[in-house]
mmCIF file as Biopython writes it, N, C-alpha, C and O atoms, coordinates in Angstrom:
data_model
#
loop_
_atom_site.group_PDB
_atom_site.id
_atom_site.type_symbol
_atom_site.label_atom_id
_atom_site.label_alt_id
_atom_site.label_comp_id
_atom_site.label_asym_id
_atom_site.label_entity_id
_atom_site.label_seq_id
_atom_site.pdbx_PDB_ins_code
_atom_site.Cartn_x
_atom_site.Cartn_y
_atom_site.Cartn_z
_atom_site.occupancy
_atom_site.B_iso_or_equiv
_atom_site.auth_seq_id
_atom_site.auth_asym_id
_atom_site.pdbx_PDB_model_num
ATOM 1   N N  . UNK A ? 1  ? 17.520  -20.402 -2.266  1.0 0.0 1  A 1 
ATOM 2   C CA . UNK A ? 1  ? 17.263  -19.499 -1.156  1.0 0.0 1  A 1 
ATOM 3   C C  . UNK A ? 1  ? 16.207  -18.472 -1.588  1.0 0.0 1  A 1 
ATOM 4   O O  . UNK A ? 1  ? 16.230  -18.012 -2.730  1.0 0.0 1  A 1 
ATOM 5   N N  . UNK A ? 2  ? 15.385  -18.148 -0.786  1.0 0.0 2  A 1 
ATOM 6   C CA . UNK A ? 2  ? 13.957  -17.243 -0.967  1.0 0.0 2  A 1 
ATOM 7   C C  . UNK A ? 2  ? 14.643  -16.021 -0.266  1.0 0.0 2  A 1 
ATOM 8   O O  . UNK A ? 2  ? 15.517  -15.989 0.600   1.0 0.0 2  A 1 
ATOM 9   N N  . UNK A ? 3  ? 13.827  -14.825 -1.054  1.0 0.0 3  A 1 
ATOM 10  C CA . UNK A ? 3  ? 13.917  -13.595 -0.180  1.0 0.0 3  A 1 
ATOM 11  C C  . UNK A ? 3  ? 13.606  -13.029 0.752   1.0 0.0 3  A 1 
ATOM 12  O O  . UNK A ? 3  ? 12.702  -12.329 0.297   1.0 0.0 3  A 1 
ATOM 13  N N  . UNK A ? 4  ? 13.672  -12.820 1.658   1.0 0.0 4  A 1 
ATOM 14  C CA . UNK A ? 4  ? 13.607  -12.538 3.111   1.0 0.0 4  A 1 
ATOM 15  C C  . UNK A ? 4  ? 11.896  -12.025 3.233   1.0 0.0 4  A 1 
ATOM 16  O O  . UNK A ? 4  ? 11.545  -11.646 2.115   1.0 0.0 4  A 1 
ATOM 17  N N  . UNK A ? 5  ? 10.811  -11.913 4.199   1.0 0.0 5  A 1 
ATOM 18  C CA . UNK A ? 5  ? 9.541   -11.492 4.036   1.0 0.0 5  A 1 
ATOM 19  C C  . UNK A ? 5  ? 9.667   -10.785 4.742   1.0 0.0 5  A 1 
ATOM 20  O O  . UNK A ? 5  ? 10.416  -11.159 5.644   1.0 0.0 5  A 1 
ATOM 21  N N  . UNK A ? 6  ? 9.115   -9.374  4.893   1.0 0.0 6  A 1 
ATOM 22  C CA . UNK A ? 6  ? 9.644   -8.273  5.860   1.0 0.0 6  A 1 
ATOM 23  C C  . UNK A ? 6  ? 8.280   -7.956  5.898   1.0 0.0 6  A 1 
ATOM 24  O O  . UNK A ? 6  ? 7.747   -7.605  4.846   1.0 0.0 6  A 1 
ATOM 25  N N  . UNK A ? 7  ? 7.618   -8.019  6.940   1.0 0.0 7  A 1 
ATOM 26  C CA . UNK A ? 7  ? 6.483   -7.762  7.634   1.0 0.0 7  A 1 
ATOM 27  C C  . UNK A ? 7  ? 6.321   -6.155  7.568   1.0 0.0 7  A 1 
ATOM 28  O O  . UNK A ? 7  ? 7.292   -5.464  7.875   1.0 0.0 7  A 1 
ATOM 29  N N  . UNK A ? 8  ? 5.133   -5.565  7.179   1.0 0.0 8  A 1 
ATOM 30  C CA . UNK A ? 8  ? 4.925   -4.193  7.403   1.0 0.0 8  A 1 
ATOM 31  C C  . UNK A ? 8  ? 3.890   -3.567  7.766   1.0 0.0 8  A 1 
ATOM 32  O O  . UNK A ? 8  ? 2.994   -4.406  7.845   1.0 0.0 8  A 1 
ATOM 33  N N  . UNK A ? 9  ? 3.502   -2.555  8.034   1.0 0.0 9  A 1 
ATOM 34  C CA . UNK A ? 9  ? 2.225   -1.549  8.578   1.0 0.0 9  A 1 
ATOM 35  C C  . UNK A ? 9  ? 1.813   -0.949  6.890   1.0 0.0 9  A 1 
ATOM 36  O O  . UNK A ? 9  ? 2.596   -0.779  5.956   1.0 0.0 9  A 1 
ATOM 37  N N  . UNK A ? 10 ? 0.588   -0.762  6.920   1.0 0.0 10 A 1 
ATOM 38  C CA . UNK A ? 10 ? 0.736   -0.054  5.670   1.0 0.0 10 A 1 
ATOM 39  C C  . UNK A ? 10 ? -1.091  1.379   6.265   1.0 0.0 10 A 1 
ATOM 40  O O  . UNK A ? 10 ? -2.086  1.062   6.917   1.0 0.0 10 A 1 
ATOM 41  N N  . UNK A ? 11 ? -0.794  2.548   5.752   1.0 0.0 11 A 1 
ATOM 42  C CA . UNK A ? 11 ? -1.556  3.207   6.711   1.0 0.0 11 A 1 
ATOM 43  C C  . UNK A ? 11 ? -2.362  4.425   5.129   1.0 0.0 11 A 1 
ATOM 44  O O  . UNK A ? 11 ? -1.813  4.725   4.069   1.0 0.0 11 A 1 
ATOM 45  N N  . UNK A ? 12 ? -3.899  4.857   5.692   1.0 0.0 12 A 1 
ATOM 46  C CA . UNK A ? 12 ? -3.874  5.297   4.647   1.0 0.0 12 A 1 
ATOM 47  C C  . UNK A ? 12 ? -3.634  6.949   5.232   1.0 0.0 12 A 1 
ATOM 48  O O  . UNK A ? 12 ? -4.024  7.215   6.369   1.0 0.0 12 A 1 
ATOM 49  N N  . UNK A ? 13 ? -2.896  8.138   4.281   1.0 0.0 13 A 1 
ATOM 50  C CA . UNK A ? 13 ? -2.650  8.712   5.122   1.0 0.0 13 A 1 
ATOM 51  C C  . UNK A ? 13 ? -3.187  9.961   4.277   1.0 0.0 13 A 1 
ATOM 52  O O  . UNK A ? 13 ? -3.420  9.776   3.082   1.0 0.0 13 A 1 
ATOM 53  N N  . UNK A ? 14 ? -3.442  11.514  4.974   1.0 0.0 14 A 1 
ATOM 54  C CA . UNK A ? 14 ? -3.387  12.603  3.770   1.0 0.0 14 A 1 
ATOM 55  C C  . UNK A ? 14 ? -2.454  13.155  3.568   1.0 0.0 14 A 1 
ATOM 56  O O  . UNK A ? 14 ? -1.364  12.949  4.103   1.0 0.0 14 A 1 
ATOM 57  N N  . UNK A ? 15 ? -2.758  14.092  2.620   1.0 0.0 15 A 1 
ATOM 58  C CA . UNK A ? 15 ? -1.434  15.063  1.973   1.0 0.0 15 A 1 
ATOM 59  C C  . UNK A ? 15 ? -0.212  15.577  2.344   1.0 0.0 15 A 1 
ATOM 60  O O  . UNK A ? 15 ? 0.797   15.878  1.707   1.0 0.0 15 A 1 
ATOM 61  N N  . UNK A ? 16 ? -0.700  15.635  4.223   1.0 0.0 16 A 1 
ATOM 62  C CA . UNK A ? 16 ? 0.321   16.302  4.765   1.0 0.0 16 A 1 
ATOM 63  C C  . UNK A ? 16 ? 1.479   15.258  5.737   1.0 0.0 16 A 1 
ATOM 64  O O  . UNK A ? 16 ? 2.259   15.436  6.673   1.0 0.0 16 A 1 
ATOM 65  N N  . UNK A ? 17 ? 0.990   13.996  4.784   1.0 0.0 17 A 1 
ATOM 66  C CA . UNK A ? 17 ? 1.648   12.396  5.735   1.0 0.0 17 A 1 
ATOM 67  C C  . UNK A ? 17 ? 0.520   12.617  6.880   1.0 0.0 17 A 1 
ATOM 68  O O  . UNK A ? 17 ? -0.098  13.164  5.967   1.0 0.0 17 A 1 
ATOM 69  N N  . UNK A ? 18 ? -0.245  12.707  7.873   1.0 0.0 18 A 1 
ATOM 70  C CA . UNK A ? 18 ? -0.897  12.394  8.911   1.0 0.0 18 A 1 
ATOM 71  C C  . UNK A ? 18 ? -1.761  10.857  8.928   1.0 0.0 18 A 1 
ATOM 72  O O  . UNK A ? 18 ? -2.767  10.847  8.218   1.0 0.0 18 A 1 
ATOM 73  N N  . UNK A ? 19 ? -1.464  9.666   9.627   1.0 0.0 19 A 1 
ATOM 74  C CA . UNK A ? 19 ? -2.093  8.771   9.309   1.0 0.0 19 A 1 
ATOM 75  C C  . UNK A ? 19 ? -3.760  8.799   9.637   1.0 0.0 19 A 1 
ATOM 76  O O  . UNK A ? 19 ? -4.327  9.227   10.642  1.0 0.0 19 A 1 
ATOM 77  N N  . UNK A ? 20 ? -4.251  8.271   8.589   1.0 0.0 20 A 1 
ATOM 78  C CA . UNK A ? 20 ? -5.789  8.588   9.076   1.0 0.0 20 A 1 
ATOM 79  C C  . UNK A ? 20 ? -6.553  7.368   9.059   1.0 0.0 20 A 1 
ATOM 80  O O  . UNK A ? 20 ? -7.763  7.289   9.268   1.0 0.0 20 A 1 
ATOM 81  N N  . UNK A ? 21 ? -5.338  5.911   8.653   1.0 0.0 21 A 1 
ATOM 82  C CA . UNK A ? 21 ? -6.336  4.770   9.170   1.0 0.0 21 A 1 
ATOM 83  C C  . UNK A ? 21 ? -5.381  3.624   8.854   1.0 0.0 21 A 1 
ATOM 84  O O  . UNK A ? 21 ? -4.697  3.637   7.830   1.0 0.0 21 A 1 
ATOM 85  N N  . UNK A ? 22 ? -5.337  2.553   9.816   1.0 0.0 22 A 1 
ATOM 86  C CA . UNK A ? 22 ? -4.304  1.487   9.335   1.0 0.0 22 A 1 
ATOM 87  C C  . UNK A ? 22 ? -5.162  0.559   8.438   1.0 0.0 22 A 1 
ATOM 88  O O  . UNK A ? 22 ? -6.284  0.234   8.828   1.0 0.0 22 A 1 
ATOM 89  N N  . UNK A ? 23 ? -4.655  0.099   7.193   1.0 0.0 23 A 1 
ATOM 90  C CA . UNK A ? 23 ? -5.441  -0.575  6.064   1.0 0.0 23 A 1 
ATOM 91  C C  . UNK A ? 23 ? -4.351  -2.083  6.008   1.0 0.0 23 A 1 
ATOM 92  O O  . UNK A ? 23 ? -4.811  -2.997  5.324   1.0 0.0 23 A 1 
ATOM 93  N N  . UNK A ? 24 ? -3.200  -2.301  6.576   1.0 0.0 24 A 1 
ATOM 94  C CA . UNK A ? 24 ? -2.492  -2.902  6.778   1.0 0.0 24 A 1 
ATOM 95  C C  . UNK A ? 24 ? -3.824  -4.716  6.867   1.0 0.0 24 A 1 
ATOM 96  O O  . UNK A ? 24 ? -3.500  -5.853  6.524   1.0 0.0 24 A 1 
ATOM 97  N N  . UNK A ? 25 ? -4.822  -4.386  7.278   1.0 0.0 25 A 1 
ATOM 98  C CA . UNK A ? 25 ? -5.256  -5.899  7.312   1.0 0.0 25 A 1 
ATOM 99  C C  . UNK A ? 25 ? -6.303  -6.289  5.819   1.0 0.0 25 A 1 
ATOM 100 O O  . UNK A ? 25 ? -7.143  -7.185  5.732   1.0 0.0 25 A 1 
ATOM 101 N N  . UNK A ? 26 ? -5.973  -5.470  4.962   1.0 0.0 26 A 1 
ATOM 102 C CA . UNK A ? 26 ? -6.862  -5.641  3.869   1.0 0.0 26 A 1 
ATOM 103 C C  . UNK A ? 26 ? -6.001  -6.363  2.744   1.0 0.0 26 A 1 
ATOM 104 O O  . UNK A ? 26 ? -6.527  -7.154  1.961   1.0 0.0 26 A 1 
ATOM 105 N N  . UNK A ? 27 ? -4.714  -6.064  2.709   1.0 0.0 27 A 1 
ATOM 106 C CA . UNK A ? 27 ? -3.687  -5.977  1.889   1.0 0.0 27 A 1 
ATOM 107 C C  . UNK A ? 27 ? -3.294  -7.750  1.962   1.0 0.0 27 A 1 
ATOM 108 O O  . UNK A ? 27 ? -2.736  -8.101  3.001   1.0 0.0 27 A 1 
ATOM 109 N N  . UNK A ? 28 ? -3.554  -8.781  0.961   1.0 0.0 28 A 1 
ATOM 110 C CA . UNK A ? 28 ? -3.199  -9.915  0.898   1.0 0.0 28 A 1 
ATOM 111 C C  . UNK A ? 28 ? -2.254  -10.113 0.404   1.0 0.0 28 A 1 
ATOM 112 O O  . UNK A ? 28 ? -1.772  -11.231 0.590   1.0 0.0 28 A 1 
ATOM 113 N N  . UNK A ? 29 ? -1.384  -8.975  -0.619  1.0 0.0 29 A 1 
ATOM 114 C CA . UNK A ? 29 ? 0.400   -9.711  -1.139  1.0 0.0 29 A 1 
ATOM 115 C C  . UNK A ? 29 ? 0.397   -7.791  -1.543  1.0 0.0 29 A 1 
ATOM 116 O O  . UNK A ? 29 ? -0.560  -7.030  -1.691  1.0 0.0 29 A 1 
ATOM 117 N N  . UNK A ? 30 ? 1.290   -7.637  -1.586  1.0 0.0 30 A 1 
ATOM 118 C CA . UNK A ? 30 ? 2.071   -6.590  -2.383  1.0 0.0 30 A 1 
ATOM 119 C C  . UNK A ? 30 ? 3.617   -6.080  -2.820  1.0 0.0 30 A 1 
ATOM 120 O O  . UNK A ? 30 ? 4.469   -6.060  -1.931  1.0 0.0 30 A 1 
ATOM 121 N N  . UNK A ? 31 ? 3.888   -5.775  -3.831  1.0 0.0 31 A 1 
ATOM 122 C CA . UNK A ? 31 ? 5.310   -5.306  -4.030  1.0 0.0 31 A 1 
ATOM 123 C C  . UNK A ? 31 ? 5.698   -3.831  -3.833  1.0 0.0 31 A 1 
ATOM 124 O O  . UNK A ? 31 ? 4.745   -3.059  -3.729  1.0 0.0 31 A 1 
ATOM 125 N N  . UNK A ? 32 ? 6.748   -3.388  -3.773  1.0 0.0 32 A 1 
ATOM 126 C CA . UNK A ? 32 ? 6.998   -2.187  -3.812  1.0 0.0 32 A 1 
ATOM 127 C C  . UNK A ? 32 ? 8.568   -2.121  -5.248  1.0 0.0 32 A 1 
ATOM 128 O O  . UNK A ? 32 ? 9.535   -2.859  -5.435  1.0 0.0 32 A 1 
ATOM 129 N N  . UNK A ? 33 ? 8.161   -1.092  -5.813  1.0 0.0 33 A 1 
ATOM 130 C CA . UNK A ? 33 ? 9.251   -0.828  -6.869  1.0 0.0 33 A 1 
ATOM 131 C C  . UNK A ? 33 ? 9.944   0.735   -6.813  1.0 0.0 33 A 1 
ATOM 132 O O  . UNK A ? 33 ? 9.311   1.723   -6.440  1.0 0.0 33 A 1 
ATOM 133 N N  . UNK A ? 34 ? 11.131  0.758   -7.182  1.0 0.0 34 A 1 
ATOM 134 C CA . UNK A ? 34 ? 11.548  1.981   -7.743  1.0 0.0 34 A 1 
ATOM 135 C C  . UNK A ? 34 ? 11.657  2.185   -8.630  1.0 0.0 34 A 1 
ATOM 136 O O  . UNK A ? 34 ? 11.937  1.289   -9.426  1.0 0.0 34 A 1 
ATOM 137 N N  . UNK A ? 35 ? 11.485  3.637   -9.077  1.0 0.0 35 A 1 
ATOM 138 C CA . UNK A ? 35 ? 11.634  4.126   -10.498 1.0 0.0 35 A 1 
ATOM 139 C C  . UNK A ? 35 ? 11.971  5.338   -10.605 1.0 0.0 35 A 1 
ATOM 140 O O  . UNK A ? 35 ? 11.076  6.165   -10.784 1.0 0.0 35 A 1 
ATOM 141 N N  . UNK A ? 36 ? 13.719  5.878   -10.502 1.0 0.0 36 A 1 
ATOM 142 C CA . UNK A ? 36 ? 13.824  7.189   -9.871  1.0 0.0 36 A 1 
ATOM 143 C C  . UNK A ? 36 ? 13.526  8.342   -11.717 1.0 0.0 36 A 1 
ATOM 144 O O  . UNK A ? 36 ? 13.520  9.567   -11.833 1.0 0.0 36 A 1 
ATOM 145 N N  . UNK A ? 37 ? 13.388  7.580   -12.486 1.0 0.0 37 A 1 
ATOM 146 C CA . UNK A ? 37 ? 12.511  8.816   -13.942 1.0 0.0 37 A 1 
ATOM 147 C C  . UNK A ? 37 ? 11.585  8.663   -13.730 1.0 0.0 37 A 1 
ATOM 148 O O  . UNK A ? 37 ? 11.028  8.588   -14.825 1.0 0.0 37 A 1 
ATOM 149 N N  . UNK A ? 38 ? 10.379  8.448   -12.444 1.0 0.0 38 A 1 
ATOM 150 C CA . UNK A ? 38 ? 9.186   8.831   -12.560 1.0 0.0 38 A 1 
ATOM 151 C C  . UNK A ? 38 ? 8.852   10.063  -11.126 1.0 0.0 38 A 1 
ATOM 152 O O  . UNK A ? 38 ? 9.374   10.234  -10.025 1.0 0.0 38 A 1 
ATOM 153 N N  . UNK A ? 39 ? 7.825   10.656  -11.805 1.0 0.0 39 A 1 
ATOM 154 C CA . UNK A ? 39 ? 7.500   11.352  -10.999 1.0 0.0 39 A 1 
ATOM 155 C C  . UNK A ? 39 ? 7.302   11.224  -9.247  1.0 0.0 39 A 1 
ATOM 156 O O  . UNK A ? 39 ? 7.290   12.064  -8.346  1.0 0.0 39 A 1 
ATOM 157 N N  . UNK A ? 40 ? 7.161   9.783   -9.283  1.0 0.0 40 A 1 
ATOM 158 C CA . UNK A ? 40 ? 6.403   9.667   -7.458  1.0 0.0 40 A 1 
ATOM 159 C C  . UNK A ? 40 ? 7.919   8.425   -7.744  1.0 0.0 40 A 1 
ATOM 160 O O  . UNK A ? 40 ? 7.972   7.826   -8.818  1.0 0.0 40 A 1 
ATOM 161 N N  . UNK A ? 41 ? 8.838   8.236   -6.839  1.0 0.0 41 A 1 
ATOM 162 C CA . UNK A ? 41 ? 10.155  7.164   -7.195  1.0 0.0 41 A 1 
ATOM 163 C C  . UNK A ? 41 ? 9.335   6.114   -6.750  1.0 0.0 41 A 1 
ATOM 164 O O  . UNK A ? 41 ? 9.313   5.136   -7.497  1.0 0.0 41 A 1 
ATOM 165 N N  . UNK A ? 42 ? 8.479   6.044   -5.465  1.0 0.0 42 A 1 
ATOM 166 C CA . UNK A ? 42 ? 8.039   4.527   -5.216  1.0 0.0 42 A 1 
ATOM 167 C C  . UNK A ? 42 ? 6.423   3.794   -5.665  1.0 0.0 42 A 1 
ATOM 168 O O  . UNK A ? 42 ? 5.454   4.411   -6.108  1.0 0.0 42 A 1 
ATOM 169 N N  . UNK A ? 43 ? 6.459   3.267   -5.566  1.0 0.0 43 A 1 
ATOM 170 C CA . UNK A ? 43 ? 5.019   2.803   -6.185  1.0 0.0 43 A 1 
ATOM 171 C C  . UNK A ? 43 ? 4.881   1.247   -5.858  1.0 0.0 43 A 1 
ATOM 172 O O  . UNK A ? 43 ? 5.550   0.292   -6.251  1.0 0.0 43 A 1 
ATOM 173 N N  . UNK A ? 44 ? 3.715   1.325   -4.951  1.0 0.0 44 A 1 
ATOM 174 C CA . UNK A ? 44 ? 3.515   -0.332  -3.966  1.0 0.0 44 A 1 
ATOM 175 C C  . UNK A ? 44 ? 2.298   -0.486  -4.895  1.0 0.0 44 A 1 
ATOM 176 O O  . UNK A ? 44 ? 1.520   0.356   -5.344  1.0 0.0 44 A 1 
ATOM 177 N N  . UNK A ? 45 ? 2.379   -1.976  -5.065  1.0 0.0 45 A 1 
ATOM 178 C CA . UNK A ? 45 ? 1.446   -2.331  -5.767  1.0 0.0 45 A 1 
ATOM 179 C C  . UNK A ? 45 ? 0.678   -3.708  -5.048  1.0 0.0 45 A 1 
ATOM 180 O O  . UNK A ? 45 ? 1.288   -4.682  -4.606  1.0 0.0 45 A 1 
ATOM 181 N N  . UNK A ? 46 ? -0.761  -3.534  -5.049  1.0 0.0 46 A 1 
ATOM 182 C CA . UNK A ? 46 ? -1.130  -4.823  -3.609  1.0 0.0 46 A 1 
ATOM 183 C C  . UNK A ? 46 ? -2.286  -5.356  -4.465  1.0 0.0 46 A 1 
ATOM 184 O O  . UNK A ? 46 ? -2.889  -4.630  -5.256  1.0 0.0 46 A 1 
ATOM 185 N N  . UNK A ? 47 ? -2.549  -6.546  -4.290  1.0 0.0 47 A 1 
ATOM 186 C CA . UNK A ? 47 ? -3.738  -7.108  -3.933  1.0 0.0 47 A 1 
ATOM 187 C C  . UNK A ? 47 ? -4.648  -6.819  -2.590  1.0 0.0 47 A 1 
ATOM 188 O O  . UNK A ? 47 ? -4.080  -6.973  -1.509  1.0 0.0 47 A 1 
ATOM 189 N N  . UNK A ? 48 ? -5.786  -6.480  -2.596  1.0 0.0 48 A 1 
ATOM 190 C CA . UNK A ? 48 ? -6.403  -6.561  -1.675  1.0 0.0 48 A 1 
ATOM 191 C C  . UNK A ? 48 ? -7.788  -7.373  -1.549  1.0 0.0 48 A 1 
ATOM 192 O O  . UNK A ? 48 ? -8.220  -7.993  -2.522  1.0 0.0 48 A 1 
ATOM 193 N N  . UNK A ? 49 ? -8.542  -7.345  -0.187  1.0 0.0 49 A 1 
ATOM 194 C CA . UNK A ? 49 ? -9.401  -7.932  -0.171  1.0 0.0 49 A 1 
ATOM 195 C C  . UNK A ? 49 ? -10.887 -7.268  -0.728  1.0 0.0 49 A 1 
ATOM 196 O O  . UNK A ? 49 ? -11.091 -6.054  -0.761  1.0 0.0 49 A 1 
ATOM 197 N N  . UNK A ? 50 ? -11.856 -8.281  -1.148  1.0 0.0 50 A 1 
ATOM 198 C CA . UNK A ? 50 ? -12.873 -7.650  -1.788  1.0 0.0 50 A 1 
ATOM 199 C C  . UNK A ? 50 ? -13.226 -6.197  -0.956  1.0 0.0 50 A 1 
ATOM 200 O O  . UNK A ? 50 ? -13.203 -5.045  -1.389  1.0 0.0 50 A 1 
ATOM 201 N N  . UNK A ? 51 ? -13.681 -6.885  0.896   1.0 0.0 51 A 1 
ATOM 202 C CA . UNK A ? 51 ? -14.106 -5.624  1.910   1.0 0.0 51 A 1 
ATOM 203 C C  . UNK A ? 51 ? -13.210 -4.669  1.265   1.0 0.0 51 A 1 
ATOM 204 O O  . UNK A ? 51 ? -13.590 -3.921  0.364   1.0 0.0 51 A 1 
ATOM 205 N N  . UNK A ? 52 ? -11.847 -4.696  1.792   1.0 0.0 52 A 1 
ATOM 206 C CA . UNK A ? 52 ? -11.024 -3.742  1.180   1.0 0.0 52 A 1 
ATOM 207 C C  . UNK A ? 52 ? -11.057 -2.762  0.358   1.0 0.0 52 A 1 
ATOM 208 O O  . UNK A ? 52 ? -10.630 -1.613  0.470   1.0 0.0 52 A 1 
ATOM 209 N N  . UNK A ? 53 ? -11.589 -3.284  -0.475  1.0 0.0 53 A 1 
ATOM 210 C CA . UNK A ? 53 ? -11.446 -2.768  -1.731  1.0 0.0 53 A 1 
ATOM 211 C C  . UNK A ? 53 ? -12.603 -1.595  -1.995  1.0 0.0 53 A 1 
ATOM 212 O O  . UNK A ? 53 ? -12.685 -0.543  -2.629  1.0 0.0 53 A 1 
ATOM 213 N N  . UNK A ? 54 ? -13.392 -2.355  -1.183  1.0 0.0 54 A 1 
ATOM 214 C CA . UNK A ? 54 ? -14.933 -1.606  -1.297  1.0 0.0 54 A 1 
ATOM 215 C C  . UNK A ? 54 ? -14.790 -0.075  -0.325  1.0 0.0 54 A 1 
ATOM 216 O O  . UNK A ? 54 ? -15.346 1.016   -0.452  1.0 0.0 54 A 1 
ATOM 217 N N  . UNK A ? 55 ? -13.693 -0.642  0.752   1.0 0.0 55 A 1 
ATOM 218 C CA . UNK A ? 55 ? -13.389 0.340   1.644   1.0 0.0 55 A 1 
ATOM 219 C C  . UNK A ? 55 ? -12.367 1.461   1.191   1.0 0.0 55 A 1 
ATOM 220 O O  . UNK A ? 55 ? -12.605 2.539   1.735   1.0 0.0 55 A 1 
ATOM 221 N N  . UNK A ? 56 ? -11.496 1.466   0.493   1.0 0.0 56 A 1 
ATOM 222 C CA . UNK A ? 56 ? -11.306 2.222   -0.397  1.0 0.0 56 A 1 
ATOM 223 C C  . UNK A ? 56 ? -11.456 2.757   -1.699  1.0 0.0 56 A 1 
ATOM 224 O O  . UNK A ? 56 ? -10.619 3.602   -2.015  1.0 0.0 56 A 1 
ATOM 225 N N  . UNK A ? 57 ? -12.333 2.461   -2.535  1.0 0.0 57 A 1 
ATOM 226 C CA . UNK A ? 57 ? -13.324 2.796   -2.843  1.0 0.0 57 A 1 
ATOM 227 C C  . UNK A ? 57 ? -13.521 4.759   -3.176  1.0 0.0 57 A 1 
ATOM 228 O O  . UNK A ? 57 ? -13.151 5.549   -4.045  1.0 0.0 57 A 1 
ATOM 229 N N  . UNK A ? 58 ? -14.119 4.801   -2.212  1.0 0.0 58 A 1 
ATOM 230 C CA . UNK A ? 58 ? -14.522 6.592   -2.216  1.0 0.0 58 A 1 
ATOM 231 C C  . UNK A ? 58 ? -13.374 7.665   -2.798  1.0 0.0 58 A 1 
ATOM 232 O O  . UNK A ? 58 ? -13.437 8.617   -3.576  1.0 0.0 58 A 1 
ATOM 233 N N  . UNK A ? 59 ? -12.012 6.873   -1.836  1.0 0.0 59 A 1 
ATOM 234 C CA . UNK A ? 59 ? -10.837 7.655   -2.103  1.0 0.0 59 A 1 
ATOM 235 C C  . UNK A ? 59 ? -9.764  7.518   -3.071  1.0 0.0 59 A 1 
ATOM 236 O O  . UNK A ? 59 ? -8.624  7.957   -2.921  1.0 0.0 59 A 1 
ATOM 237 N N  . UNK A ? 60 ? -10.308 6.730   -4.310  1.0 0.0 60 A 1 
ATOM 238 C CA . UNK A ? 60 ? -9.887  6.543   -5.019  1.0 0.0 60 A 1 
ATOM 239 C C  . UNK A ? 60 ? -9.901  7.725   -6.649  1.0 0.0 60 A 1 
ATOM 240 O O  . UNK A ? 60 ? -9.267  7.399   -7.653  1.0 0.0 60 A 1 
#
């Protein structure tokens, strides 16, 4: 049995949470982990597409 695929939005957003752009179609696989001894508990980790990539980029 495989683990369930749970479809999601993924958005890029600023400081204050306000979304400021859906990036949701760049993103080709990603995980998400916890780690409650680290500073930030979640941390998604993606592949993206080259465009993508180029498109975030600046705000990196």
């Amino acid at each position: 049995m495989s683990a369930p695929r749970v479809e999601s939005r993924l958005y890029r957003c600023d400081y204050a949470g306000n979304r400021l752009e859906d990036i949701s179609d760049i993103v080709i696989e990603g995980r998400c982990s916890m780690n409650p001894e680290n500073d930030q508990t979640w941390q998604f980790d993606a592949s993206v597409t080259w465009a993508g990539y180029k498109r975030l980029t600046p705000y990196l």
